Amino acid sequence: MAGLYTNILGIVVVLSMFSLALLVYYSNRGNNLLEILLSVCLLISNIGYYFFSIARSADMAFIANSLGYIGGIFLPFIVMLKLVDFSKSKIPDWFVFTMAFFNILLYLTVMLSEKYTFFYADVVFNPGPPASFSVTPGPFYYVRFIILGVEMALSIFFTILTYIGRRKASFRTMIIFVGMMFLVFVVYITELIIDLKYELVPFFYLGCSIMLNYSSTRMSLYDVSLSVQEKIEEVNNYAYMVFDRNFNFVGCNTAAYKFFPELSSATIDARLNAENYALKGIIKWVHDTSMYAAGEDSRKKYIKDDVVINDRNPEERKHLNCELSFIHFGGRQRVVGYLVELVDDTVQQARIEQLSFKGERLQREAEKQAKKLKSLQSSTILGMAAMIESRDNSTGGHINRTSACCALFVEYLRTCPAYSRSENYWDAVVNSAPLHDLGKINISDAILKKRSSLKPWEYDEMKTHAQKGAEIVKKVLADVDDKEFVKVASNVAHHHHEKYNGTGYPDGLEGKHIPFEARIMALVDVFDALVSQRYYKKAMSYEEAFKIIEEEKGQHFDPELADSFLSMKQEIIDLYESFNNTDYSRKEE
């Protein structure tokens, strides 16, 4: 039985090491110093208990006993400091130093218990197995209960203040730490009353280490919100609200109370049942947006413009701009919550309204100039597309069909919260579609118009049209002010033959490394090629083409975009049917 107990203690030590490693791993931002220090104390204590159980000499037993007492003496002190800090309470520095002094003094009496009688008035070593001490308590043996009582009373006091709402902190998290202290007290009292052959403390310490990993995640979330609050406390028109991943309210800064006074009575770690209609809308927006954002999308910021509060009272009316960010934690940067920034835009809105009449004429003139530039840009695009068509008779219908299909697909993507892009970006994708095969201008007629299968070297030259197309786009559109359009058009021309699994050309890009606009064009381009009749093949049916796209999800195509494309089957079929009996029919070209 004694051997089994020792082996179990060994397992407890290993698990404590693993628990500490996890805590350090998930505390990569350095905001959990006290938790890590506490976990180290618990690990050292468990190591001490293990070596005490196998001690064969009194010297070894006294050293192991000293290690074992590290947790018992310093755990309550560190927990007290953590709860004071977490609840944003204040205690005098002299009191902290005094408590630290008595804890260190108490631990020194344990370390010197082999020579002096301060902690043990008398002690006899029993080799076991397992090894044990028969002791007569000294004065400092009881002093530790006084120190523990003071630390525990103070921790309970601040936990009660949190419970009654005098401190803005998570009562659930604080009660976990107070529970640790209470169990320390119970275990030591139990061992004082009952002479147990086997120690219970190591198993309790292992449980504390495991609970630290859970509470560390929670407390880092609250620390994020509090650090934000301290940073922007002086900026009155910036407000912040923080929610955990289950959309429970975590906290806010004082500026948020000015916009939504009901937040002052909100319960931490509970759903926010808002009465204010604007606050309800913000909470729903956070919930809906988070449902669509995952993976790399959680790195983006999401904007909700012009939220109006007190709309019925012009004197108190406020215009807010909202920005949603995801809070990440740990080495794997998993999402643990949501940060909502509220910016008071009332003054700016008022200025816009005041200047709106004066600026109306200037606005009309600016719109007129913008239309001219847009017309010039469109003319350039159509002219370049016409050059392609003049080189390859089979390309004209292809260009018009893919352009129309791309426009239809983009209109759908605009409405999907998961694909949050600017309107200018979406316009650029649509306008770039006619240029995707522009590089074919530089392919020789012998290859471009060849009626039989291409030889390997001929196919290699044909594939160069992607890179050449991007080069032409950059040169021809070098003076265009809309740099986003130039970039998008270049990417569409360059990468529309890349495949999601990295087997495409010209650069063999893989997955999300392929520009988003090129992944859109790849779907449109391949679908048209499948359903169109060429001199070297018959046209596939729509269902056959859609089946191929379904099978190629994650291989040739972005799986999420492919699902969106497949959800539009009927709209796409209707579009292609509208080309029947026109010059752009999908029949023989």
Coordinates of C-alpha atoms in Angstrom, one line a residue:
M1 CA 0.0 0.0 0.0
A2 CA 2.9 2.4 0.9
G3 CA 4.5 1.7 -2.5
L4 CA 1.2 2.5 -4.3
Y5 CA 0.9 5.7 -2.3
T6 CA 4.4 6.8 -3.3
N7 CA 3.7 6.0 -7.0
I8 CA 0.5 8.0 -6.9
L9 CA 2.4 10.9 -5.4
G10 CA 4.8 10.6 -8.3
I11 CA 1.9 10.8 -10.8
V12 CA 0.6 13.9 -8.9
V13 CA 3.9 15.6 -9.3
V14 CA 4.0 14.9 -13.1
L15 CA 0.4 16.2 -13.4
S16 CA 1.3 19.3 -11.5
M17 CA 4.2 19.9 -13.8
F18 CA 1.9 19.5 -16.8
S19 CA -0.6 21.9 -15.3
L20 CA 2.1 24.5 -14.7
A21 CA 3.3 24.1 -18.3
L22 CA -0.2 24.7 -19.6
L23 CA -0.6 27.8 -17.4
V24 CA 2.7 29.3 -18.7
Y25 CA 1.7 28.4 -22.3
Y26 CA -1.6 30.1 -22.1
S27 CA -0.2 33.1 -20.3
N28 CA 1.9 34.3 -23.2
R29 CA 0.9 37.9 -22.7
G30 CA 2.5 38.0 -19.2
N31 CA -0.6 39.1 -17.3
N32 CA -0.8 36.1 -15.0
L33 CA 2.4 36.4 -12.9
L34 CA 0.7 35.7 -9.6
E35 CA -1.1 32.6 -10.9
I36 CA 2.2 31.3 -12.3
L37 CA 3.9 32.0 -9.0
L38 CA 1.1 30.2 -7.2
S39 CA 1.3 27.2 -9.5
V40 CA 5.1 27.0 -9.0
C41 CA 4.6 26.9 -5.2
L42 CA 2.1 24.1 -5.5
L43 CA 4.4 22.1 -7.7
I44 CA 7.4 22.5 -5.3
S45 CA 5.1 21.5 -2.4
N46 CA 4.0 18.3 -4.2
I47 CA 7.7 17.5 -5.0
G48 CA 8.4 18.0 -1.3
Y49 CA 5.6 15.6 -0.3
Y50 CA 6.8 13.0 -2.8
F51 CA 10.4 13.0 -1.5
F52 CA 9.2 13.1 2.1
S53 CA 7.3 9.8 1.4
I54 CA 10.4 8.1 0.3
A55 CA 12.9 9.7 2.8
R56 CA 15.2 7.2 4.4
S57 CA 17.0 9.7 6.7
A58 CA 15.9 12.5 9.0
D59 CA 18.0 15.0 7.0
M60 CA 16.3 14.2 3.8
A61 CA 12.9 14.3 5.5
F62 CA 13.5 17.8 7.0
I63 CA 14.5 19.2 3.6
A64 CA 11.4 17.6 1.9
N65 CA 9.2 18.8 4.7
S66 CA 10.5 22.4 4.1
L67 CA 9.6 22.1 0.4
G68 CA 6.1 20.7 1.2
Y69 CA 5.3 23.8 3.4
I70 CA 5.9 26.3 0.6
G71 CA 2.4 25.9 -0.7
G72 CA 0.7 25.8 2.7
I73 CA 2.4 29.1 3.8
F74 CA 2.5 31.1 0.6
L75 CA -0.7 29.9 -1.2
P76 CA -3.1 32.0 1.0
F77 CA -0.8 35.1 0.8
I78 CA -0.6 35.0 -3.0
V79 CA -4.3 34.3 -3.4
M80 CA -5.1 37.3 -1.1
L81 CA -2.9 39.6 -3.3
K82 CA -4.5 38.3 -6.5
L83 CA -8.1 38.9 -5.2
V84 CA -7.2 42.4 -4.1
D85 CA -5.7 43.2 -7.5
F86 CA -8.5 41.5 -9.4
S87 CA -11.3 43.4 -7.5
K88 CA -9.3 46.7 -7.9
S89 CA -9.3 47.1 -4.1
K90 CA -6.7 48.9 -2.1
I91 CA -4.8 47.8 0.9
P92 CA -1.9 49.7 2.5
D93 CA 1.7 48.8 1.4
W94 CA 2.8 48.5 5.0
F95 CA 0.2 45.8 5.6
V96 CA 1.4 43.9 2.5
F97 CA 5.0 44.1 3.7
T98 CA 4.0 43.1 7.2
M99 CA 2.2 40.0 6.0
A100 CA 5.0 39.1 3.6
F101 CA 7.5 39.4 6.6
F102 CA 5.5 37.1 8.8
N103 CA 5.0 34.5 6.1
I104 CA 8.8 34.5 5.3
L105 CA 9.6 34.4 9.0
L106 CA 7.1 31.5 9.5
Y107 CA 8.7 29.6 6.6
L108 CA 12.2 30.1 8.1
T109 CA 11.1 28.5 11.3
V110 CA 10.0 25.5 9.2
M111 CA 13.3 25.3 7.4
L112 CA 15.2 25.4 10.7
S113 CA 12.9 23.1 12.6
E114 CA 15.6 20.4 12.7
K115 CA 17.7 22.7 15.0
Y116 CA 15.3 25.0 16.7
T117 CA 12.0 24.5 18.5
F118 CA 10.0 27.4 17.1
F119 CA 7.8 25.4 14.7
Y120 CA 8.1 21.9 16.2
A121 CA 8.7 21.7 20.0
D122 CA 9.7 18.1 19.5
V123 CA 9.9 15.9 16.4
V124 CA 10.6 12.2 15.8
F125 CA 11.4 10.8 12.3
N126 CA 9.6 7.6 11.4
P127 CA 11.3 6.0 8.3
G128 CA 8.1 4.3 7.1
P129 CA 7.3 3.5 4.4
P130 CA 5.8 6.0 4.0
A131 CA 8.0 8.3 6.1
S132 CA 6.4 10.5 8.7
F133 CA 7.0 12.8 11.6
S134 CA 5.6 12.5 15.1
V135 CA 5.6 16.1 16.3
T136 CA 4.8 18.3 19.3
P137 CA 3.7 21.7 17.9
G138 CA 5.8 24.8 18.8
P139 CA 4.5 28.4 19.0
F140 CA 4.9 29.2 15.3
Y141 CA 3.0 26.1 14.4
Y142 CA -0.1 27.9 15.7
V143 CA 1.0 31.3 14.4
R144 CA 0.4 30.1 10.9
F145 CA -3.3 29.6 11.6
I146 CA -3.5 33.3 12.8
I147 CA -1.8 34.5 9.6
L148 CA -4.0 32.2 7.5
G149 CA -7.1 33.5 9.3
V150 CA -6.1 37.2 8.5
E151 CA -5.5 36.4 4.8
M152 CA -8.6 34.4 4.5
A153 CA -10.8 37.1 6.3
L154 CA -9.5 39.8 4.0
S155 CA -10.1 37.7 0.9
I156 CA -13.6 36.8 2.0
F157 CA -14.3 40.5 2.7
F158 CA -13.5 41.6 -0.8
T159 CA -15.4 38.7 -2.3
I160 CA -18.5 39.8 -0.3
L161 CA -18.1 43.3 -1.6
T162 CA -18.0 41.9 -5.1
Y163 CA -21.2 39.9 -4.4
I164 CA -23.1 42.9 -3.2
G165 CA -22.0 45.0 -6.1
R166 CA -19.4 47.2 -4.4
R167 CA -16.7 45.9 -6.6
K168 CA -16.9 45.4 -10.4
A169 CA -15.4 41.9 -10.7
S170 CA -16.4 38.3 -11.4
F171 CA -17.8 36.8 -8.2
R172 CA -17.6 33.4 -9.7
T173 CA -13.9 33.7 -10.3
M174 CA -13.2 35.2 -6.9
I175 CA -15.1 32.4 -5.1
I176 CA -12.8 29.8 -6.8
F177 CA -9.7 31.4 -5.1
V178 CA -11.4 31.8 -1.8
G179 CA -12.4 28.2 -2.0
M180 CA -8.7 27.2 -2.3
M181 CA -7.9 29.1 0.9
F182 CA -10.8 27.6 2.8
L183 CA -9.8 24.1 1.7
V184 CA -6.2 24.8 2.9
F185 CA -7.6 25.7 6.3
V186 CA -9.9 22.6 6.4
V187 CA -7.1 20.2 5.4
Y188 CA -4.7 21.5 8.0
I189 CA -7.3 21.4 10.7
T190 CA -8.2 17.9 9.7
E191 CA -4.6 16.8 9.9
L192 CA -4.2 18.5 13.3
I193 CA -7.2 16.6 14.7
I194 CA -6.8 13.3 13.0
D195 CA -3.5 11.5 12.7
L196 CA -3.6 10.3 9.1
K197 CA -1.1 7.9 7.8
Y198 CA -1.2 9.3 4.2
E199 CA -1.1 13.0 3.3
L200 CA -4.2 14.5 1.6
V201 CA -2.6 17.9 0.8
P202 CA -0.8 16.9 -2.5
F203 CA -4.1 15.8 -4.1
F204 CA -5.7 19.1 -3.0
Y205 CA -2.8 21.0 -4.4
L206 CA -3.2 19.2 -7.8
G207 CA -6.8 20.2 -7.8
C208 CA -5.8 23.8 -7.1
S209 CA -3.4 23.7 -10.1
I210 CA -6.1 22.5 -12.4
M211 CA -8.5 25.2 -11.2
L212 CA -5.8 27.8 -11.9
N213 CA -5.7 26.9 -15.6
Y214 CA -9.5 27.6 -15.8
S215 CA -9.5 30.8 -13.7
S216 CA -6.4 32.1 -15.6
T217 CA -8.4 32.1 -18.9
R218 CA -11.3 34.0 -17.2
M219 CA -9.1 36.5 -15.4
S220 CA -7.1 37.3 -18.5
L221 CA -10.4 38.2 -20.2
Y222 CA -11.2 40.6 -17.4
D223 CA -7.7 42.0 -17.4
V224 CA -8.1 42.9 -21.1
S225 CA -11.2 44.9 -20.4
L226 CA -9.7 46.7 -17.3
S227 CA -6.5 47.6 -19.2
V228 CA -8.5 49.1 -22.0
Q229 CA -10.5 51.0 -19.4
E230 CA -7.3 52.5 -17.8
K231 CA -5.8 53.4 -21.1
I232 CA -8.8 55.4 -22.4
E233 CA -10.3 56.7 -19.2
E234 CA -9.4 60.3 -20.1
V235 CA -11.1 60.1 -23.5
N236 CA -14.7 60.9 -22.8
N237 CA -16.1 60.1 -26.3
Y238 CA -14.6 56.6 -26.4
A239 CA -16.5 53.8 -24.7
Y240 CA -15.7 50.1 -24.4
M241 CA -17.8 47.1 -23.6
V242 CA -16.4 43.6 -23.2
F243 CA -18.4 40.3 -23.6
D244 CA -17.1 36.8 -23.2
R245 CA -17.4 34.1 -25.9
N246 CA -20.9 33.2 -24.6
F247 CA -22.0 36.8 -24.9
N248 CA -22.1 37.3 -21.1
F249 CA -21.3 40.9 -20.0
V250 CA -17.8 41.2 -18.6
G251 CA -17.4 44.9 -18.0
C252 CA -17.1 48.4 -19.5
N253 CA -15.3 51.7 -18.9
T254 CA -16.9 54.8 -17.3
A255 CA -17.6 56.4 -20.7
A256 CA -20.0 53.6 -21.6
Y257 CA -22.2 54.6 -18.6
K258 CA -22.8 58.0 -20.2
F259 CA -24.2 56.4 -23.3
F260 CA -26.0 53.6 -21.6
P261 CA -26.7 54.3 -17.9
E262 CA -28.3 50.8 -17.4
L263 CA -24.8 49.3 -17.7
S264 CA -24.0 50.5 -14.2
S265 CA -26.5 47.9 -12.8
A266 CA -25.5 45.1 -15.2
T267 CA -24.4 41.8 -13.6
I268 CA -20.9 40.5 -14.4
D269 CA -20.9 37.1 -16.1
A270 CA -24.5 37.3 -17.1
R271 CA -26.5 38.0 -20.2
L272 CA -27.2 41.7 -20.7
N273 CA -31.0 42.2 -20.9
A274 CA -30.9 45.6 -22.4
E275 CA -33.9 47.9 -22.3
N276 CA -32.4 50.6 -24.5
Y277 CA -33.2 49.8 -28.2
A278 CA -29.8 51.0 -29.4
L279 CA -28.0 48.8 -26.9
K280 CA -30.2 45.9 -27.9
G281 CA -29.2 46.5 -31.6
I282 CA -25.5 46.5 -30.7
I283 CA -25.7 43.3 -28.7
K284 CA -27.6 41.6 -31.6
W285 CA -25.0 42.9 -34.1
V286 CA -22.1 41.5 -31.9
H287 CA -23.9 38.1 -31.8
D288 CA -24.7 37.9 -35.5
T289 CA -21.3 39.1 -36.6
S290 CA -19.5 36.6 -34.4
M291 CA -21.5 33.7 -36.0
Y292 CA -20.0 34.5 -39.4
A293 CA -16.4 35.4 -38.4
A294 CA -14.0 32.5 -37.7
G295 CA -10.3 31.7 -38.3
E296 CA -8.5 34.6 -40.0
D297 CA -11.8 36.6 -40.1
S298 CA -11.5 36.9 -36.3
R299 CA -8.4 39.1 -36.9
K300 CA -10.5 41.7 -38.7
K301 CA -12.4 44.6 -37.2
Y302 CA -16.1 45.0 -38.0
I303 CA -17.8 48.4 -38.2
K304 CA -21.4 49.5 -37.5
D305 CA -21.9 53.1 -38.5
D306 CA -24.2 55.7 -37.0
V307 CA -26.0 54.1 -34.1
V308 CA -28.4 56.7 -32.8
I309 CA -29.4 56.9 -29.1
N310 CA -32.0 59.2 -27.6
D311 CA -33.4 59.7 -31.1
R312 CA -36.7 61.2 -29.8
N313 CA -34.9 64.0 -27.9
P314 CA -32.9 66.2 -30.3
E315 CA -31.0 67.8 -27.4
E316 CA -29.8 64.5 -26.0
R317 CA -29.4 62.7 -29.3
K318 CA -26.1 60.9 -29.8
H319 CA -24.6 59.4 -32.9
L320 CA -22.2 56.5 -32.3
N321 CA -19.9 54.5 -34.5
C322 CA -19.2 50.9 -33.3
E323 CA -16.2 48.8 -33.9
L324 CA -16.1 45.1 -33.0
S325 CA -12.8 43.3 -32.2
F326 CA -12.2 39.7 -31.1
I327 CA -10.2 39.1 -28.0
H328 CA -7.6 36.3 -28.3
F329 CA -5.8 34.3 -25.6
G330 CA -3.1 31.7 -25.3
G331 CA -0.5 30.3 -27.6
R332 CA -3.1 29.2 -30.1
Q333 CA -4.8 32.6 -29.9
R334 CA -8.3 31.2 -29.5
V335 CA -11.2 33.7 -29.3
V336 CA -12.3 34.2 -25.6
G337 CA -14.4 37.3 -26.0
Y338 CA -15.5 40.4 -27.9
L339 CA -14.5 44.1 -27.4
V340 CA -16.9 46.7 -28.6
E341 CA -15.6 50.2 -29.1
L342 CA -18.2 53.0 -29.2
V343 CA -17.1 56.4 -30.5
D344 CA -19.2 59.6 -30.1
D345 CA -19.6 61.0 -33.6
T346 CA -22.3 63.5 -32.7
V347 CA -20.2 66.6 -33.3
Q348 CA -19.0 65.3 -36.6
Q349 CA -22.6 64.5 -37.7
A350 CA -23.7 68.0 -36.7
R351 CA -21.0 69.6 -38.8
I352 CA -21.9 67.5 -41.8
E353 CA -25.5 68.6 -41.5
Q354 CA -24.4 72.2 -41.2
L355 CA -22.2 72.0 -44.2
S356 CA -24.5 69.8 -46.3
F357 CA -26.3 72.7 -47.9
K358 CA -23.1 74.7 -48.6
G359 CA -21.4 71.7 -50.0
E360 CA -24.2 70.5 -52.2
R361 CA -22.9 72.3 -55.3
L362 CA -19.4 71.1 -54.7
Q363 CA -20.7 67.6 -54.2
R364 CA -22.5 67.6 -57.5
E365 CA -19.3 68.8 -59.2
A366 CA -17.3 66.1 -57.5
E367 CA -19.8 63.4 -58.6
K368 CA -19.7 64.7 -62.1
Q369 CA -15.9 64.4 -62.2
A370 CA -16.0 61.0 -60.6
K371 CA -18.4 59.9 -63.3
K372 CA -16.0 61.1 -66.0
L373 CA -13.2 59.2 -64.5
K374 CA -15.4 56.1 -64.1
S375 CA -16.4 56.4 -67.7
L376 CA -12.7 56.7 -68.8
Q377 CA -11.8 53.7 -66.7
S378 CA -14.6 51.6 -68.1
S379 CA -13.6 52.6 -71.6
T380 CA -10.1 51.5 -71.0
I381 CA -11.3 48.1 -69.6
L382 CA -13.7 47.5 -72.6
G383 CA -11.0 48.5 -75.0
M384 CA -8.5 46.1 -73.6
A385 CA -11.1 43.3 -73.6
A386 CA -11.9 44.1 -77.2
M387 CA -8.2 43.5 -78.0
I388 CA -8.4 40.0 -76.5
E389 CA -11.5 39.2 -78.5
S390 CA -9.8 40.3 -81.8
R391 CA -7.0 37.8 -81.1
D392 CA -9.2 34.8 -80.1
N393 CA -12.6 34.3 -81.6
S394 CA -13.6 31.9 -78.8
T395 CA -12.8 34.4 -76.1
G396 CA -15.4 37.2 -76.8
G397 CA -18.4 35.3 -75.6
H398 CA -16.4 33.9 -72.7
I399 CA -15.4 37.4 -71.6
N400 CA -19.0 38.7 -71.6
R401 CA -20.4 35.6 -69.9
T402 CA -17.8 35.5 -67.2
S403 CA -18.1 39.2 -66.6
A404 CA -21.9 38.9 -66.2
C405 CA -21.6 35.8 -64.0
C406 CA -18.9 37.5 -61.8
A407 CA -21.2 40.5 -61.4
L408 CA -24.1 38.3 -60.3
F409 CA -21.8 36.3 -57.9
V410 CA -20.4 39.5 -56.4
E411 CA -23.8 41.0 -55.8
Y412 CA -24.6 37.9 -53.7
L413 CA -21.2 38.1 -51.8
R414 CA -21.9 41.8 -50.9
T415 CA -24.8 40.7 -48.8
C416 CA -22.8 38.1 -46.8
P417 CA -21.5 39.3 -43.5
A418 CA -18.7 36.7 -43.7
Y419 CA -17.3 38.6 -46.7
S420 CA -17.0 42.1 -45.3
R421 CA -15.4 44.3 -48.0
S422 CA -15.7 47.9 -49.1
E423 CA -18.1 48.8 -51.9
N424 CA -15.1 50.0 -53.9
Y425 CA -13.5 46.6 -53.6
W426 CA -16.6 44.8 -54.9
D427 CA -16.8 47.2 -57.8
A428 CA -13.2 46.6 -58.6
V429 CA -13.7 42.8 -58.7
V430 CA -16.6 43.2 -61.2
N431 CA -14.7 45.7 -63.4
S432 CA -11.6 43.4 -63.4
A433 CA -13.4 40.3 -64.7
P434 CA -13.1 41.3 -68.4
L435 CA -9.3 41.5 -68.0
H436 CA -8.7 38.1 -66.6
D437 CA -7.4 36.7 -69.9
L438 CA -5.7 39.9 -71.1
G439 CA -2.3 38.1 -71.2
K440 CA -3.4 36.1 -74.2
I441 CA -2.5 39.1 -76.3
N442 CA 1.1 38.1 -76.0
I443 CA 0.5 34.4 -76.9
S444 CA 1.4 33.6 -80.5
D445 CA -1.4 32.9 -83.0
A446 CA 0.0 29.5 -83.8
I447 CA -0.8 28.4 -80.2
L448 CA -3.8 30.6 -79.4
K449 CA -5.7 29.6 -82.5
K450 CA -4.5 26.0 -82.8
R451 CA -7.4 23.6 -83.5
S452 CA -5.8 20.5 -82.0
S453 CA -4.4 19.6 -78.6
L454 CA -1.4 21.6 -77.4
K455 CA 2.0 20.0 -77.0
P456 CA 3.6 20.3 -73.6
W457 CA 5.9 23.2 -74.5
E458 CA 2.9 25.0 -76.2
Y459 CA 0.8 24.5 -73.1
D460 CA 3.7 25.9 -71.0
E461 CA 3.7 29.0 -73.2
M462 CA -0.1 29.3 -72.9
K463 CA 0.2 29.3 -69.1
T464 CA 2.4 32.4 -69.3
H465 CA -0.7 34.5 -70.2
A466 CA -1.5 34.8 -66.5
Q467 CA 1.8 36.5 -65.5
K468 CA 1.9 38.5 -68.7
G469 CA -1.7 39.7 -68.1
A470 CA -0.8 41.1 -64.7
E471 CA 2.2 42.9 -66.2
I472 CA 0.1 44.5 -68.9
V473 CA -2.6 45.6 -66.3
K474 CA 0.0 47.3 -64.1
K475 CA 1.5 49.2 -67.1
V476 CA -1.7 50.3 -68.8
L477 CA -3.4 51.3 -65.5
A478 CA -0.3 52.8 -63.9
D479 CA -1.9 56.3 -64.0
V480 CA -5.3 55.3 -62.7
D481 CA -6.0 56.9 -59.3
D482 CA -8.0 54.0 -58.0
K483 CA -5.0 51.9 -56.8
E484 CA -7.3 49.3 -55.3
F485 CA -8.8 48.6 -58.7
V486 CA -5.3 48.2 -60.2
K487 CA -4.3 45.8 -57.5
V488 CA -7.5 43.7 -57.8
A489 CA -7.3 43.6 -61.6
S490 CA -3.6 42.6 -61.5
N491 CA -4.4 39.8 -59.0
V492 CA -7.4 38.5 -61.1
A493 CA -5.2 38.3 -64.2
H494 CA -2.3 36.8 -62.4
H495 CA -3.9 34.2 -60.2
H496 CA -7.2 33.1 -61.6
H497 CA -5.6 29.7 -62.6
E498 CA -4.3 29.0 -59.0
K499 CA -5.8 26.0 -57.2
Y500 CA -6.8 25.9 -53.6
N501 CA -4.6 22.8 -53.0
G502 CA -1.5 24.6 -54.5
T503 CA -1.3 22.7 -57.8
G504 CA -2.3 25.6 -60.0
Y505 CA -0.2 28.1 -61.9
P506 CA 1.7 30.4 -62.3
D507 CA 3.0 30.5 -58.7
G508 CA 1.4 27.4 -57.1
L509 CA -0.3 29.5 -54.3
E510 CA -2.3 27.5 -51.8
G511 CA -5.5 28.2 -49.8
K512 CA -5.9 31.7 -48.4
H513 CA -2.6 32.8 -49.9
I514 CA -4.5 33.1 -53.2
P515 CA -6.0 36.6 -53.4
F516 CA -9.7 36.6 -52.6
E517 CA -10.7 38.1 -55.9
A518 CA -8.7 35.5 -57.9
R519 CA -10.6 32.7 -55.9
I520 CA -13.8 34.3 -57.1
M521 CA -12.7 34.5 -60.7
A522 CA -11.5 30.9 -60.6
L523 CA -15.0 29.6 -59.9
V524 CA -16.6 31.8 -62.6
D525 CA -13.9 31.0 -65.2
V526 CA -14.0 27.2 -64.8
F527 CA -17.8 27.1 -64.7
D528 CA -18.0 29.0 -68.0
A529 CA -15.4 26.7 -69.6
L530 CA -17.4 23.6 -68.4
V531 CA -20.8 24.7 -69.7
S532 CA -19.6 26.2 -73.0
Q533 CA -19.1 24.4 -76.3
R534 CA -15.7 24.7 -77.9
Y535 CA -14.3 23.2 -81.1
Y536 CA -12.5 20.6 -79.1
K537 CA -15.4 19.6 -76.7
K538 CA -19.1 19.6 -76.1
A539 CA -20.8 21.8 -73.6
M540 CA -21.6 20.1 -70.3
S541 CA -25.0 20.3 -68.7
Y542 CA -25.4 22.7 -65.8
E543 CA -25.9 19.9 -63.3
E544 CA -22.6 18.2 -64.5
A545 CA -20.7 21.5 -64.1
F546 CA -22.1 22.1 -60.6
K547 CA -21.3 18.5 -59.7
I548 CA -17.6 19.0 -60.7
I549 CA -17.4 22.3 -58.6
E550 CA -18.9 20.4 -55.7
E551 CA -16.3 17.6 -56.0
E552 CA -13.4 20.1 -56.4
K553 CA -14.2 22.1 -53.2
G554 CA -11.0 22.3 -51.2
Q555 CA -9.0 21.0 -54.2
H556 CA -9.5 23.5 -57.0
F557 CA -11.8 26.0 -55.3
D558 CA -12.1 27.8 -52.0
P559 CA -14.7 25.6 -50.2
E560 CA -16.6 28.5 -48.6
L561 CA -16.8 30.4 -51.9
A562 CA -17.8 27.2 -53.7
D563 CA -20.7 26.7 -51.3
S564 CA -21.8 30.3 -51.9
F565 CA -21.6 29.7 -55.7
L566 CA -23.5 26.5 -55.5
S567 CA -26.2 28.1 -53.5
M568 CA -26.9 30.3 -56.5
K569 CA -27.5 27.5 -59.0
Q570 CA -30.8 28.7 -60.3
E571 CA -29.8 32.3 -60.6
I572 CA -26.7 31.3 -62.6
I573 CA -28.7 29.0 -64.9
D574 CA -31.2 31.8 -65.6
L575 CA -28.3 34.2 -66.4
Y576 CA -26.8 31.7 -68.9
E577 CA -30.1 30.9 -70.5
S578 CA -30.6 34.6 -71.1
F579 CA -27.6 34.5 -73.5
N580 CA -29.4 32.0 -75.8
N581 CA -30.0 33.4 -79.3
T582 CA -27.4 36.1 -78.7
D583 CA -23.8 36.5 -79.9
Y584 CA -22.7 35.4 -76.5
S585 CA -24.5 32.0 -76.4
R586 CA -22.6 29.2 -74.7
K587 CA -23.1 27.1 -77.8
E588 CA -20.4 26.8 -80.4
E589 CA -18.1 29.8 -80.5

